Steps between C-alpha positions, in 0.01 A plus 500: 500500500779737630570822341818743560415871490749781455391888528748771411279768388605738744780544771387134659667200416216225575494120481310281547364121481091408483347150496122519395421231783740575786512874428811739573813278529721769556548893471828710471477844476840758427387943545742689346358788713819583650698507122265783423429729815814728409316564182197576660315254239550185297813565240410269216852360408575389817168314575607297227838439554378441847262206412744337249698420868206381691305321270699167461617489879162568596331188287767303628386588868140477400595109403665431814220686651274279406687171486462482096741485224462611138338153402194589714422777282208521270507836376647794586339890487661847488295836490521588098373848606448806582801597662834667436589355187884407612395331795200277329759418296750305716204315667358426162860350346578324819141340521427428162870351470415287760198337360702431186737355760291245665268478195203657680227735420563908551252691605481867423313657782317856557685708807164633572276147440761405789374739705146473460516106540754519843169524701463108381801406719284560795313222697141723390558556158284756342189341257412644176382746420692762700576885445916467537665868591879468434693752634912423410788731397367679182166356479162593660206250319162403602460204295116304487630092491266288433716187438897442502579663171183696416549835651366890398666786631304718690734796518812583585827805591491746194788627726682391735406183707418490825843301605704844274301714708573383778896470441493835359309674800756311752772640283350834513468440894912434528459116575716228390402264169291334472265740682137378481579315792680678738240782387237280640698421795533917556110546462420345783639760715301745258190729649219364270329890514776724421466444119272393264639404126284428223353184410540547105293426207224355807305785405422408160357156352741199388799274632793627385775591749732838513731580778725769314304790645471360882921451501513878403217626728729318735813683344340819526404425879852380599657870348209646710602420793886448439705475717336145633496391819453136592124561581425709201650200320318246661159705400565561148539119468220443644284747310668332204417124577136584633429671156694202272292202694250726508458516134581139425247391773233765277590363158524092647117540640410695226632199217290223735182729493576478075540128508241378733777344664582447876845326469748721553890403430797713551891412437835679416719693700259769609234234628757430777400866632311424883297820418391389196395134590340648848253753244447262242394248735233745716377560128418164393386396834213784493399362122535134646730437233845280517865607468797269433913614472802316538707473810761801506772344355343442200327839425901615394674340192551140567560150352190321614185724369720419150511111586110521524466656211732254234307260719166584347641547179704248482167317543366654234765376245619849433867439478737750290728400229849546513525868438539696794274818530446696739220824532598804687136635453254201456124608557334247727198490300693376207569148663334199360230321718588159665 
């Protein structure tokens, strides 16, 4: 069976095309990074109006990509939620308009299930049961799976996420949207002694996440020491990164330790982070555990983890009817089990 996937949840147009024997038949991917940098952040209206271009020329190119026309298609998938609402919506009319089309299933599919399964794409896929840590835009979860579809969250941001904080601290820091990145990319030049920031709520038991108070200890640093040179700079995003992976390397170790688990998975944006994979992996190599994440250019927004997804519910005969409804905040927990 071949299923066409189409995530718009964000400010990434991505398409793509999944057989369940031969795997990932093809893979197009549009950022609207550039359509938002002289906002300093994703403007809502024009993610949408953005994706309502891409979308159609981009599962026309995903066809040709993969040598297919609209006959080959069993199903087709779009991420129902969470998201900005305007920009689930085009990728919900377009994909559930499609399937009424070609007289197909549509699959709704979770943003975030898409993350946590993206891992599967990979030649070692992760076994169940695993401890998954997803770390994209607004969300920060430790989820326990035990199965596809069966999943208890751990804890997560009562703040902002680790992706916000990082954005926020760049901004704070005078670089360029998105930041998290290019703050990264500044750290390495950072001295790794000149400041310490906290590690919050590490002191205290329990999973949940918040990074509010390390952006302003970060604030609070930057007027400290204003004006900034290109070292100082360099240090206070390094102080900041060592205490973010810091903490989610302290809260990941401490949700295996709860489980009994040793399976470790990781995925969204953040989870491209070196830092973070080096420290996670020198943790679950001294508790001889595993740990599994997708290849970089699926730990950002992108068709494929939501082709895997319909995939394996598509499999599980959960097909929508024809009303089209989408979820701007849809609690993974609240999924139905496969």
């Amino acid at each position: 069976m071949k299923i066409l996937a189409i995530e718009t949840s964000c400010d990434e147009t991505g398409i793509a095309i999944y057989d369940d024997q031969q795997g990932l038949l093809a893979n197009q991917l549009y950022s609207q990074i550039d359509l938002h940098a002289d906002y300093g952040g994703v403007v809502p209206e024009l993610a949408s109006r953005d994706h309502i271009r891409k979308t159609v020329p981009l599962i026309k190119a995903a066809l040709q990509e993969a040598g297919l026309s609209s006959q080959n298609i069993d199903a087709v998938a779009y991420t129902a939620g969470p998201g900005l609402i305007g920009a689930l919506l085009v990728g919900a009319s377009i994909g559930r308009s499609l399937a009424y089309a070609w007289q197909v299933p549509a699959i709704e599919v979770h943003h975030m299930e898409g993350h946590l399964l993206a891992p599967m794409l990979e030649e070692n896929p992760p076994k169940f049961p695993f401890v998954a840590l997803l770390v994209s835009g607004g969300h920060t979860q430790l989820i326990k799976v035990t199965e596809i579809g069966h999943y208890e969250l751990l804890g997560e941001s009562i703040d902002d996420a680790a992706g916000e904080a990082f954005d926020k601290t760049a901004k704070l820091l005078g670089l360029d949207y998105p930041g998290g990145a290019k703050l990264s990319r500044l750290a390495r030049f950072g001295d790794p002694n000149r400041f310490r920031f906290p590690r919050p709520m590490t002191d205290r038991p329990g999973l949940d996440f918040s990074f509010s108070g390390l952006k302003t200890f970060a604030a609070n640093t930057i007027h400290q020491h204003l004006p900034l040179n290109e070292q100082t700079k360099a240090d206070i995003a390094r102080a900041f990164e060592d205490a973010l992976v810091d903490t989610l390397v302290i809260k990941s170790k401490r949700a295996l330790e709860q489980t009994g688990y040793k399976r470790l998975v990781i995925a969204g944006g953040v989870s491209a982070n070196t830092v973070l994979r080096q420290k996670l992996g020198e943790m679950i190599h001294k508790i001889h555990g595993q740990i599994h994440y997708p290849r970089v250019e699926f730990c950002t927004d992108n068709g494929a983890m939501i082709a895997y997804a319909g995939m394996v519910r598509l499999k599980a005969q959960q097909a929508t009817d024809l009303a089209i409804n989408v979820k701007p905040r849809w609690p993974l927990n609240e999924l139905t089990n496969c």
